[in-house]
Amino acid sequence: MEDLKPGTESWNMTRHKVRHTLEEYGCFIAIYGGGEIKKQMVFESYGVEKYHESFNESMSCLLKIMKYRPSKADESNLGMAAHTDKNFLSILDQNQVNGLEVQIKDKDDDDEWVTVELLPSSFVVMATDVFMAWSNGRLRSPPHRVMMKGSAADRYSIALFTFKKGTVETPEEFVDDEHPPRFKPFDHYKYLDFFAKNPVYMDHRQINLFSGV
Ligand SMILES: O=C(O)CCC(=O)C(=O)O
Ligand SMILES: [Fe+2]
């Protein structure tokens, strides 16, 4: 990954994969060291790289560490209930105990839960409801959950959640005849407040209630 520099062939190929997996799954697996670069790729692949720097300046972060113990014989395997994230971007890492599952649509448009298999020294970058709204629905905010299926060891995960200070507004580059505007500009912190006071849905229906047009 060291030779991954903007403008090179490997950059363009990886950028293509990042965009494809974000649109298909709402998340992608990245290798250590490239978090910032990969975010730049997402912006670049939609021609919105001019917003990247101002975004970085208006971001705040929250770091959360989680521990999941193996489920007992008479317990459900559910470690964390299905939800979509309400921050801007989520970056997740774990010890070598899998458990994160992402809901995708299969070719018949049915829901399917897929386990995210993380190699050592890699992490997951996940789109959220706010990211979905910002991208005018181009990028999916995937429902996800944690299942402790038959693991004998504790699972630890660490999540870095970014939040955007101020207004989240869809750049004009995401809007065209095929993609009419789907979300009104909104204040991210006010959305968090709205969700905390009205947690009606755990998934992306909540952002539609708050800022959908
Ligand atoms: O533990 C994980 O892998 C996922 C945690 C998560 O989805 C969350 O905290 O929002
Ligand atoms: Fe989450």
mmCIF file of N, CA and C in Angstrom, residues 48-175:
data_model
loop_
_atom_site.group_PDB
_atom_site.id
_atom_site.type_symbol
_atom_site.label_atom_id
_atom_site.label_comp_id
_atom_site.label_asym_id
_atom_site.label_seq_id
_atom_site.Cartn_x
_atom_site.Cartn_y
_atom_site.Cartn_z
ATOM 1 N N VAL A 48 -15.899 15.085 -5.910
ATOM 2 C CA VAL A 48 -16.194 16.079 -4.867
ATOM 3 C C VAL A 48 -14.974 16.300 -3.957
ATOM 4 N N GLU A 49 -13.759 16.065 -4.514
ATOM 5 C CA GLU A 49 -12.550 16.158 -3.684
ATOM 6 C C GLU A 49 -12.322 17.571 -3.152
ATOM 7 N N LYS A 50 -12.915 18.572 -3.845
ATOM 8 C CA LYS A 50 -12.713 19.946 -3.359
ATOM 9 C C LYS A 50 -13.344 20.168 -1.971
ATOM 10 N N TYR A 51 -14.254 19.270 -1.566
ATOM 11 C CA TYR A 51 -14.879 19.422 -0.235
ATOM 12 C C TYR A 51 -14.106 18.676 0.859
ATOM 13 N N HIS A 52 -13.111 17.887 0.450
ATOM 14 C CA HIS A 52 -12.453 16.986 1.394
ATOM 15 C C HIS A 52 -11.794 17.733 2.556
ATOM 16 N N GLU A 53 -11.042 18.781 2.209
ATOM 17 C CA GLU A 53 -10.289 19.471 3.249
ATOM 18 C C GLU A 53 -11.209 20.188 4.243
ATOM 19 N N SER A 54 -12.234 20.866 3.693
ATOM 20 C CA SER A 54 -13.114 21.600 4.610
ATOM 21 C C SER A 54 -13.885 20.615 5.490
ATOM 22 N N PHE A 55 -14.122 19.427 4.952
ATOM 23 C CA PHE A 55 -14.772 18.397 5.762
ATOM 24 C C PHE A 55 -13.881 18.008 6.929
ATOM 25 N N ASN A 56 -12.610 17.767 6.619
ATOM 26 C CA ASN A 56 -11.675 17.367 7.671
ATOM 27 C C ASN A 56 -11.624 18.403 8.780
ATOM 28 N N GLU A 57 -11.672 19.682 8.376
ATOM 29 C CA GLU A 57 -11.578 20.747 9.379
ATOM 30 C C GLU A 57 -12.810 20.800 10.279
ATOM 31 N N SER A 58 -13.943 20.333 9.756
ATOM 32 C CA SER A 58 -15.165 20.454 10.564
ATOM 33 C C SER A 58 -15.580 19.128 11.198
ATOM 34 N N MET A 59 -14.629 18.210 11.327
ATOM 35 C CA MET A 59 -14.968 16.906 11.906
ATOM 36 C C MET A 59 -14.555 16.830 13.368
ATOM 37 N N SER A 60 -15.367 16.171 14.166
ATOM 38 C CA SER A 60 -14.906 15.786 15.496
ATOM 39 C C SER A 60 -15.039 14.268 15.586
ATOM 40 N N CYS A 61 -14.362 13.690 16.555
ATOM 41 C CA CYS A 61 -14.276 12.218 16.602
ATOM 42 C C CYS A 61 -14.668 11.685 17.973
ATOM 43 N N LEU A 62 -15.163 10.492 17.968
ATOM 44 C CA LEU A 62 -15.454 9.771 19.213
ATOM 45 C C LEU A 62 -14.858 8.375 19.067
ATOM 46 N N LEU A 63 -14.124 7.964 20.086
ATOM 47 C CA LEU A 63 -13.525 6.625 20.054
ATOM 48 C C LEU A 63 -14.261 5.745 21.061
ATOM 49 N N LYS A 64 -14.693 4.578 20.627
ATOM 50 C CA LYS A 64 -15.457 3.701 21.522
ATOM 51 C C LYS A 64 -14.816 2.311 21.501
ATOM 52 N N ILE A 65 -14.642 1.740 22.675
ATOM 53 C CA ILE A 65 -14.074 0.387 22.744
ATOM 54 C C ILE A 65 -15.148 -0.538 23.304
ATOM 55 N N MET A 66 -15.350 -1.671 22.641
ATOM 56 C CA MET A 66 -16.424 -2.578 23.047
ATOM 57 C C MET A 66 -15.885 -3.974 23.332
ATOM 58 N N LYS A 67 -16.518 -4.635 24.300
ATOM 59 C CA LYS A 67 -16.146 -6.015 24.603
ATOM 60 C C LYS A 67 -17.398 -6.869 24.505
ATOM 61 N N TYR A 68 -17.328 -7.969 23.794
ATOM 62 C CA TYR A 68 -18.446 -8.911 23.678
ATOM 63 C C TYR A 68 -17.949 -10.257 24.202
ATOM 64 N N ARG A 69 -18.639 -10.815 25.186
ATOM 65 C CA ARG A 69 -18.218 -12.139 25.652
ATOM 66 C C ARG A 69 -18.970 -13.200 24.862
ATOM 67 N N PRO A 70 -18.422 -14.434 24.812
ATOM 68 C CA PRO A 70 -19.130 -15.503 24.093
ATOM 69 C C PRO A 70 -20.502 -15.722 24.722
ATOM 70 N N SER A 71 -21.512 -16.035 23.898
ATOM 71 C CA SER A 71 -22.835 -16.249 24.482
ATOM 72 C C SER A 71 -22.893 -17.617 25.152
ATOM 73 N N LYS A 72 -23.672 -17.682 26.239
ATOM 74 C CA LYS A 72 -23.837 -18.966 26.950
ATOM 75 C C LYS A 72 -24.869 -19.803 26.213
ATOM 76 N N ALA A 73 -24.913 -21.110 26.549
ATOM 77 C CA ALA A 73 -25.772 -22.048 25.803
ATOM 78 C C ALA A 73 -27.233 -21.597 25.757
ATOM 79 N N ASP A 74 -27.718 -21.017 26.847
ATOM 80 C CA ASP A 74 -29.142 -20.655 26.889
ATOM 81 C C ASP A 74 -29.391 -19.202 26.477
ATOM 82 N N GLU A 75 -28.395 -18.556 25.864
ATOM 83 C CA GLU A 75 -28.541 -17.140 25.502
ATOM 84 C C GLU A 75 -28.594 -16.964 23.991
ATOM 85 N N SER A 76 -29.130 -15.828 23.567
ATOM 86 C CA SER A 76 -29.093 -15.482 22.143
ATOM 87 C C SER A 76 -27.641 -15.138 21.765
ATOM 88 N N ASN A 77 -27.328 -15.282 20.485
ATOM 89 C CA ASN A 77 -25.972 -14.939 20.021
ATOM 90 C C ASN A 77 -25.801 -13.457 19.762
ATOM 91 N N LEU A 78 -26.888 -12.703 19.920
ATOM 92 C CA LEU A 78 -26.846 -11.298 19.536
ATOM 93 C C LEU A 78 -25.943 -10.487 20.464
ATOM 94 N N GLY A 79 -24.904 -9.870 19.904
ATOM 95 C CA GLY A 79 -23.995 -9.035 20.684
ATOM 96 C C GLY A 79 -24.412 -7.575 20.615
ATOM 97 N N MET A 80 -24.835 -7.128 19.431
ATOM 98 C CA MET A 80 -25.358 -5.758 19.267
ATOM 99 C C MET A 80 -26.480 -5.824 18.243
ATOM 100 N N ALA A 81 -27.621 -5.221 18.588
ATOM 101 C CA ALA A 81 -28.798 -5.298 17.711
ATOM 102 C C ALA A 81 -28.555 -4.547 16.396
ATOM 103 N N ALA A 82 -29.295 -4.940 15.363
ATOM 104 C CA ALA A 82 -29.149 -4.330 14.033
ATOM 105 C C ALA A 82 -29.469 -2.839 14.084
ATOM 106 N N HIS A 83 -28.653 -2.064 13.417
ATOM 107 C CA HIS A 83 -28.837 -0.607 13.384
ATOM 108 C C HIS A 83 -28.022 -0.045 12.228
ATOM 109 N N THR A 84 -28.252 1.227 11.931
ATOM 110 C CA THR A 84 -27.332 1.966 11.061
ATOM 111 C C THR A 84 -26.714 3.055 11.913
ATOM 112 N N ASP A 85 -25.526 3.519 11.528
ATOM 113 C CA ASP A 85 -24.828 4.506 12.351
ATOM 114 C C ASP A 85 -25.333 5.923 12.051
ATOM 115 N N LYS A 86 -25.239 6.782 13.051
ATOM 116 C CA LYS A 86 -25.784 8.147 12.943
ATOM 117 C C LYS A 86 -24.687 9.207 12.895
ATOM 118 N N ASN A 87 -23.444 8.769 12.957
ATOM 119 C CA ASN A 87 -22.326 9.712 12.825
ATOM 120 C C ASN A 87 -22.057 9.928 11.335
ATOM 121 N N PHE A 88 -20.857 10.375 10.938
ATOM 122 C CA PHE A 88 -20.618 10.627 9.508
ATOM 123 C C PHE A 88 -19.915 9.456 8.829
ATOM 124 N N LEU A 89 -18.780 9.027 9.359
ATOM 125 C CA LEU A 89 -18.105 7.827 8.857
ATOM 126 C C LEU A 89 -17.690 7.010 10.062
ATOM 127 N N SER A 90 -17.727 5.676 9.935
ATOM 128 C CA SER A 90 -17.308 4.805 11.037
ATOM 129 C C SER A 90 -16.105 3.987 10.583
ATOM 130 N N ILE A 91 -15.096 3.934 11.436
ATOM 131 C CA ILE A 91 -13.932 3.098 11.145
ATOM 132 C C ILE A 91 -13.825 2.089 12.280
ATOM 133 N N LEU A 92 -13.850 0.808 11.937
ATOM 134 C CA LEU A 92 -13.935 -0.242 12.955
ATOM 135 C C LEU A 92 -12.767 -1.205 12.852
ATOM 136 N N ASP A 93 -12.257 -1.582 14.010
ATOM 137 C CA ASP A 93 -11.205 -2.599 14.055
ATOM 138 C C ASP A 93 -11.589 -3.587 15.155
ATOM 139 N N GLN A 94 -10.974 -4.743 15.153
ATOM 140 C CA GLN A 94 -11.337 -5.776 16.135
ATOM 141 C C GLN A 94 -10.120 -6.641 16.433
ATOM 142 N N ASN A 95 -10.215 -7.430 17.540
ATOM 143 C CA ASN A 95 -9.206 -8.473 17.707
ATOM 144 C C ASN A 95 -9.590 -9.589 16.716
ATOM 145 N N GLN A 96 -8.941 -10.686 16.744
ATOM 146 C CA GLN A 96 -9.171 -11.658 15.670
ATOM 147 C C GLN A 96 -10.412 -12.524 15.892
ATOM 148 N N VAL A 97 -11.437 -11.951 16.513
ATOM 149 C CA VAL A 97 -12.697 -12.680 16.689
ATOM 150 C C VAL A 97 -13.757 -11.974 15.841
ATOM 151 N N ASN A 98 -14.203 -12.658 14.775
ATOM 152 C CA ASN A 98 -15.219 -12.051 13.910
ATOM 153 C C ASN A 98 -16.565 -11.991 14.618
ATOM 154 N N GLY A 99 -17.484 -11.244 14.087
ATOM 155 C CA GLY A 99 -18.806 -11.148 14.697
ATOM 156 C C GLY A 99 -19.642 -10.061 14.029
ATOM 157 N N LEU A 100 -18.963 -9.102 13.382
ATOM 158 C CA LEU A 100 -19.698 -8.028 12.712
ATOM 159 C C LEU A 100 -20.383 -8.597 11.461
ATOM 160 N N GLU A 101 -21.666 -8.321 11.336
ATOM 161 C CA GLU A 101 -22.413 -8.745 10.143
ATOM 162 C C GLU A 101 -23.063 -7.529 9.494
ATOM 163 N N VAL A 102 -23.048 -7.508 8.154
ATOM 164 C CA VAL A 102 -23.602 -6.396 7.395
ATOM 165 C C VAL A 102 -24.740 -6.922 6.544
ATOM 166 N N GLN A 103 -25.828 -6.168 6.504
ATOM 167 C CA GLN A 103 -26.971 -6.630 5.708
ATOM 168 C C GLN A 103 -26.854 -6.089 4.285
ATOM 169 N N ILE A 104 -26.880 -7.007 3.338
ATOM 170 C CA ILE A 104 -26.821 -6.586 1.930
ATOM 171 C C ILE A 104 -28.079 -7.083 1.227
ATOM 172 N N LYS A 105 -28.316 -6.544 0.055
ATOM 173 C CA LYS A 105 -29.443 -7.019 -0.761
ATOM 174 C C LYS A 105 -28.877 -8.032 -1.744
ATOM 175 N N ASP A 106 -29.474 -9.222 -1.869
ATOM 176 C CA ASP A 106 -28.977 -10.162 -2.872
ATOM 177 C C ASP A 106 -29.626 -9.849 -4.214
ATOM 178 N N LYS A 107 -29.357 -10.705 -5.234
ATOM 179 C CA LYS A 107 -29.836 -10.341 -6.581
ATOM 180 C C LYS A 107 -31.356 -10.345 -6.686
ATOM 181 N N ASP A 108 -32.043 -11.047 -5.791
ATOM 182 C CA ASP A 108 -33.518 -11.008 -5.783
ATOM 183 C C ASP A 108 -34.036 -9.887 -4.886
ATOM 184 N N ASP A 109 -33.121 -9.028 -4.441
ATOM 185 C CA ASP A 109 -33.459 -7.911 -3.564
ATOM 186 C C ASP A 109 -33.906 -8.357 -2.174
ATOM 187 N N ASP A 110 -33.546 -9.596 -1.804
ATOM 188 C CA ASP A 110 -33.841 -10.051 -0.445
ATOM 189 C C ASP A 110 -32.684 -9.656 0.471
ATOM 190 N N ASP A 111 -32.979 -9.509 1.754
ATOM 191 C CA ASP A 111 -31.927 -9.146 2.700
ATOM 192 C C ASP A 111 -31.084 -10.369 3.045
ATOM 193 N N GLU A 112 -29.797 -10.131 3.162
ATOM 194 C CA GLU A 112 -28.897 -11.232 3.502
ATOM 195 C C GLU A 112 -27.847 -10.690 4.464
ATOM 196 N N TRP A 113 -27.538 -11.427 5.531
ATOM 197 C CA TRP A 113 -26.517 -10.978 6.485
ATOM 198 C C TRP A 113 -25.182 -11.625 6.132
ATOM 199 N N VAL A 114 -24.168 -10.820 5.987
ATOM 200 C CA VAL A 114 -22.841 -11.314 5.602
ATOM 201 C C VAL A 114 -21.859 -11.001 6.723
ATOM 202 N N THR A 115 -21.080 -12.017 7.144
ATOM 203 C CA THR A 115 -20.068 -11.777 8.181
ATOM 204 C C THR A 115 -18.879 -11.046 7.569
ATOM 205 N N VAL A 116 -18.427 -10.017 8.228
ATOM 206 C CA VAL A 116 -17.243 -9.292 7.744
ATOM 207 C C VAL A 116 -16.006 -10.025 8.278
ATOM 208 N N GLU A 117 -15.233 -10.597 7.355
ATOM 209 C CA GLU A 117 -14.030 -11.353 7.735
ATOM 210 C C GLU A 117 -12.860 -10.384 7.684
ATOM 211 N N LEU A 118 -12.350 -10.022 8.847
ATOM 212 C CA LEU A 118 -11.260 -9.037 8.860
ATOM 213 C C LEU A 118 -9.909 -9.722 9.001
ATOM 214 N N LEU A 119 -9.002 -9.407 8.076
ATOM 215 C CA LEU A 119 -7.634 -9.897 8.189
ATOM 216 C C LEU A 119 -6.927 -9.056 9.252
ATOM 217 N N PRO A 120 -5.846 -9.622 9.881
ATOM 218 C CA PRO A 120 -5.080 -8.766 10.797
ATOM 219 C C PRO A 120 -4.590 -7.559 10.004
ATOM 220 N N SER A 121 -4.398 -6.479 10.643
ATOM 221 C CA SER A 121 -3.922 -5.224 10.038
ATOM 222 C C SER A 121 -4.858 -4.665 8.973
ATOM 223 N N SER A 122 -6.152 -4.943 9.125
ATOM 224 C CA SER A 122 -7.103 -4.257 8.248
ATOM 225 C C SER A 122 -8.253 -3.730 9.101
ATOM 226 N N PHE A 123 -9.023 -2.844 8.550
ATOM 227 C CA PHE A 123 -10.155 -2.301 9.301
ATOM 228 C C PHE A 123 -11.302 -2.020 8.346
ATOM 229 N N VAL A 124 -12.471 -1.770 8.922
ATOM 230 C CA VAL A 124 -13.669 -1.551 8.115
ATOM 231 C C VAL A 124 -13.985 -0.059 8.083
ATOM 232 N N VAL A 125 -14.292 0.454 6.909
ATOM 233 C CA VAL A 125 -14.790 1.827 6.795
ATOM 234 C C VAL A 125 -16.256 1.731 6.385
ATOM 235 N N MET A 126 -17.135 2.305 7.183
ATOM 236 C CA MET A 126 -18.563 2.125 6.946
ATOM 237 C C MET A 126 -19.290 3.451 6.747
ATOM 238 N N ALA A 127 -20.156 3.470 5.732
ATOM 239 C CA ALA A 127 -20.991 4.657 5.521
ATOM 240 C C ALA A 127 -22.110 4.669 6.570
ATOM 241 N N THR A 128 -22.661 5.820 6.802
ATOM 242 C CA THR A 128 -23.695 5.975 7.832
ATOM 243 C C THR A 128 -24.902 6.672 7.194
ATOM 244 N N ASP A 129 -25.937 6.869 7.994
ATOM 245 C CA ASP A 129 -27.121 7.567 7.471
ATOM 246 C C ASP A 129 -26.786 8.988 7.025
ATOM 247 N N VAL A 130 -25.889 9.645 7.776
ATOM 248 C CA VAL A 130 -25.541 11.028 7.458
ATOM 249 C C VAL A 130 -24.713 11.069 6.168
ATOM 250 N N PHE A 131 -23.830 10.093 6.031
ATOM 251 C CA PHE A 131 -23.026 9.983 4.807
ATOM 252 C C PHE A 131 -23.944 9.702 3.615
ATOM 253 N N MET A 132 -24.932 8.859 3.849
ATOM 254 C CA MET A 132 -25.899 8.524 2.791
ATOM 255 C C MET A 132 -26.666 9.785 2.360
ATOM 256 N N ALA A 133 -27.108 10.571 3.344
ATOM 257 C CA ALA A 133 -27.855 11.792 3.022
ATOM 258 C C ALA A 133 -26.954 12.780 2.279
ATOM 259 N N TRP A 134 -25.718 12.939 2.775
ATOM 260 C CA TRP A 134 -24.768 13.865 2.134
ATOM 261 C C TRP A 134 -24.544 13.470 0.665
ATOM 262 N N SER A 135 -24.483 12.141 0.406
ATOM 263 C CA SER A 135 -24.212 11.676 -0.965
ATOM 264 C C SER A 135 -25.497 11.547 -1.778
ATOM 265 N N ASN A 136 -26.586 12.125 -1.296
ATOM 266 C CA ASN A 136 -27.881 12.075 -1.990
ATOM 267 C C ASN A 136 -28.332 10.636 -2.220
ATOM 268 N N GLY A 137 -28.014 9.776 -1.265
ATOM 269 C CA GLY A 137 -28.451 8.374 -1.349
ATOM 270 C C GLY A 137 -27.601 7.526 -2.281
ATOM 271 N N ARG A 138 -26.499 8.081 -2.807
ATOM 272 C CA ARG A 138 -25.655 7.286 -3.722
ATOM 273 C C ARG A 138 -24.943 6.168 -2.969
ATOM 274 N N LEU A 139 -24.543 6.463 -1.723
ATOM 275 C CA LEU A 139 -23.841 5.456 -0.930
ATOM 276 C C LEU A 139 -24.771 4.929 0.142
ATOM 277 N N ARG A 140 -24.742 3.638 0.281
ATOM 278 C CA ARG A 140 -25.665 2.956 1.169
ATOM 279 C C ARG A 140 -25.188 3.018 2.608
ATOM 280 N N SER A 141 -26.127 3.197 3.512
ATOM 281 C CA SER A 141 -25.807 3.093 4.936
ATOM 282 C C SER A 141 -26.236 1.693 5.371
ATOM 283 N N PRO A 142 -25.303 0.776 5.567
ATOM 284 C CA PRO A 142 -25.730 -0.611 5.739
ATOM 285 C C PRO A 142 -26.198 -0.928 7.164
ATOM 286 N N PRO A 143 -27.366 -1.564 7.309
ATOM 287 C CA PRO A 143 -27.704 -2.102 8.624
ATOM 288 C C PRO A 143 -26.625 -3.118 9.018
ATOM 289 N N HIS A 144 -26.220 -3.103 10.273
ATOM 290 C CA HIS A 144 -25.206 -4.059 10.726
ATOM 291 C C HIS A 144 -25.497 -4.443 12.171
ATOM 292 N N ARG A 145 -24.908 -5.550 12.597
ATOM 293 C CA ARG A 145 -25.139 -6.062 13.946
ATOM 294 C C ARG A 145 -23.920 -6.890 14.338
ATOM 295 N N VAL A 146 -23.880 -7.297 15.596
ATOM 296 C CA VAL A 146 -22.793 -8.182 16.027
ATOM 297 C C VAL A 146 -23.417 -9.478 16.525
ATOM 298 N N MET A 147 -22.939 -10.603 15.986
ATOM 299 C CA MET A 147 -23.405 -11.927 16.412
ATOM 300 C C MET A 147 -22.203 -12.708 16.947
ATOM 301 N N MET A 148 -22.330 -13.236 18.160
ATOM 302 C CA MET A 148 -21.241 -14.035 18.742
ATOM 303 C C MET A 148 -21.572 -15.498 18.525
ATOM 304 N N LYS A 149 -21.251 -15.978 17.329
ATOM 305 C CA LYS A 149 -21.659 -17.343 16.970
ATOM 306 C C LYS A 149 -20.588 -18.355 17.350
ATOM 307 N N GLY A 150 -20.791 -19.035 18.458
ATOM 308 C CA GLY A 150 -19.924 -20.154 18.827
ATOM 309 C C GLY A 150 -18.471 -19.789 19.086
ATOM 310 N N SER A 151 -18.204 -18.516 19.340
ATOM 311 C CA SER A 151 -16.818 -18.159 19.615
ATOM 312 C C SER A 151 -16.480 -18.473 21.073
ATOM 313 N N ALA A 152 -15.257 -18.997 21.309
ATOM 314 C CA ALA A 152 -14.866 -19.313 22.681
ATOM 315 C C ALA A 152 -14.184 -18.120 23.337
ATOM 316 N N ALA A 153 -13.773 -17.147 22.528
ATOM 317 C CA ALA A 153 -12.995 -16.022 23.063
ATOM 318 C C ALA A 153 -13.829 -14.739 23.079
ATOM 319 N N ASP A 154 -13.434 -13.812 23.940
ATOM 320 C CA ASP A 154 -14.079 -12.498 23.943
ATOM 321 C C ASP A 154 -13.752 -11.780 22.637
ATOM 322 N N ARG A 155 -14.702 -10.965 22.196
ATOM 323 C CA ARG A 155 -14.428 -10.125 21.031
ATOM 324 C C ARG A 155 -14.272 -8.685 21.520
ATOM 325 N N TYR A 156 -13.220 -8.042 21.066
ATOM 326 C CA TYR A 156 -13.027 -6.618 21.347
ATOM 327 C C TYR A 156 -13.096 -5.871 20.027
ATOM 328 N N SER A 157 -13.787 -4.763 20.023
ATOM 329 C CA SER A 157 -13.744 -3.937 18.820
ATOM 330 C C SER A 157 -13.510 -2.502 19.244
ATOM 331 N N ILE A 158 -12.967 -1.747 18.319
ATOM 332 C CA ILE A 158 -12.696 -0.335 18.579
ATOM 333 C C ILE A 158 -13.266 0.441 17.396
ATOM 334 N N ALA A 159 -14.037 1.455 17.710
ATOM 335 C CA ALA A 159 -14.699 2.206 16.637
ATOM 336 C C ALA A 159 -14.320 3.672 16.733
ATOM 337 N N LEU A 160 -13.959 4.244 15.602
ATOM 338 C CA LEU A 160 -13.731 5.685 15.523
ATOM 339 C C LEU A 160 -14.893 6.266 14.730
ATOM 340 N N PHE A 161 -15.691 7.075 15.402
ATOM 341 C CA PHE A 161 -16.851 7.695 14.753
ATOM 342 C C PHE A 161 -16.526 9.156 14.476
ATOM 343 N N THR A 162 -16.701 9.600 13.241
ATOM 344 C CA THR A 162 -16.512 11.029 12.985
ATOM 345 C C THR A 162 -17.882 11.705 12.906
ATOM 346 N N PHE A 163 -17.900 12.977 13.312
ATOM 347 C CA PHE A 163 -19.127 13.788 13.297
ATOM 348 C C PHE A 163 -18.816 15.091 12.589
ATOM 349 N N LYS A 164 -19.791 15.591 11.854
ATOM 350 C CA LYS A 164 -19.578 16.851 11.126
ATOM 351 C C LYS A 164 -20.173 18.000 11.935
ATOM 352 N N LYS A 165 -19.328 18.989 12.229
ATOM 353 C CA LYS A 165 -19.866 20.180 12.915
ATOM 354 C C LYS A 165 -20.623 21.013 11.894
ATOM 355 N N GLY A 166 -21.810 21.464 12.235
ATOM 356 C CA GLY A 166 -22.552 22.349 11.329
ATOM 357 C C GLY A 166 -23.409 21.583 10.333
ATOM 358 N N THR A 167 -23.615 22.247 9.182
ATOM 359 C CA THR A 167 -24.618 21.760 8.224
ATOM 360 C C THR A 167 -24.069 20.675 7.308
ATOM 361 N N VAL A 168 -24.888 19.652 7.111
ATOM 362 C CA VAL A 168 -24.578 18.614 6.115
ATOM 363 C C VAL A 168 -25.439 18.931 4.899
ATOM 364 N N GLU A 169 -24.776 19.203 3.776
ATOM 365 C CA GLU A 169 -25.506 19.606 2.583
ATOM 366 C C GLU A 169 -24.982 18.827 1.387
ATOM 367 N N THR A 170 -25.876 18.252 0.613
ATOM 368 C CA THR A 170 -25.464 17.457 -0.545
ATOM 369 C C THR A 170 -24.773 18.338 -1.584
ATOM 370 N N PRO A 171 -23.530 18.007 -1.964
ATOM 371 C CA PRO A 171 -22.882 18.791 -3.024
ATOM 372 C C PRO A 171 -23.646 18.625 -4.341
ATOM 373 N N GLU A 172 -23.612 19.664 -5.171
ATOM 374 C CA GLU A 172 -24.384 19.610 -6.429
ATOM 375 C C GLU A 172 -23.912 18.466 -7.326
ATOM 376 N N GLU A 173 -22.652 18.027 -7.127
ATOM 377 C CA GLU A 173 -22.108 16.942 -7.959
ATOM 378 C C GLU A 173 -22.883 15.630 -7.790
ATOM 379 N N PHE A 174 -23.595 15.482 -6.665
ATOM 380 C CA PHE A 174 -24.349 14.242 -6.441
ATOM 381 C C PHE A 174 -25.765 14.313 -7.022
ATOM 382 N N VAL A 175 -26.118 15.474 -7.559
ATOM 383 C CA VAL A 175 -27.505 15.667 -8.027
ATOM 384 C C VAL A 175 -27.516 15.783 -9.548
#
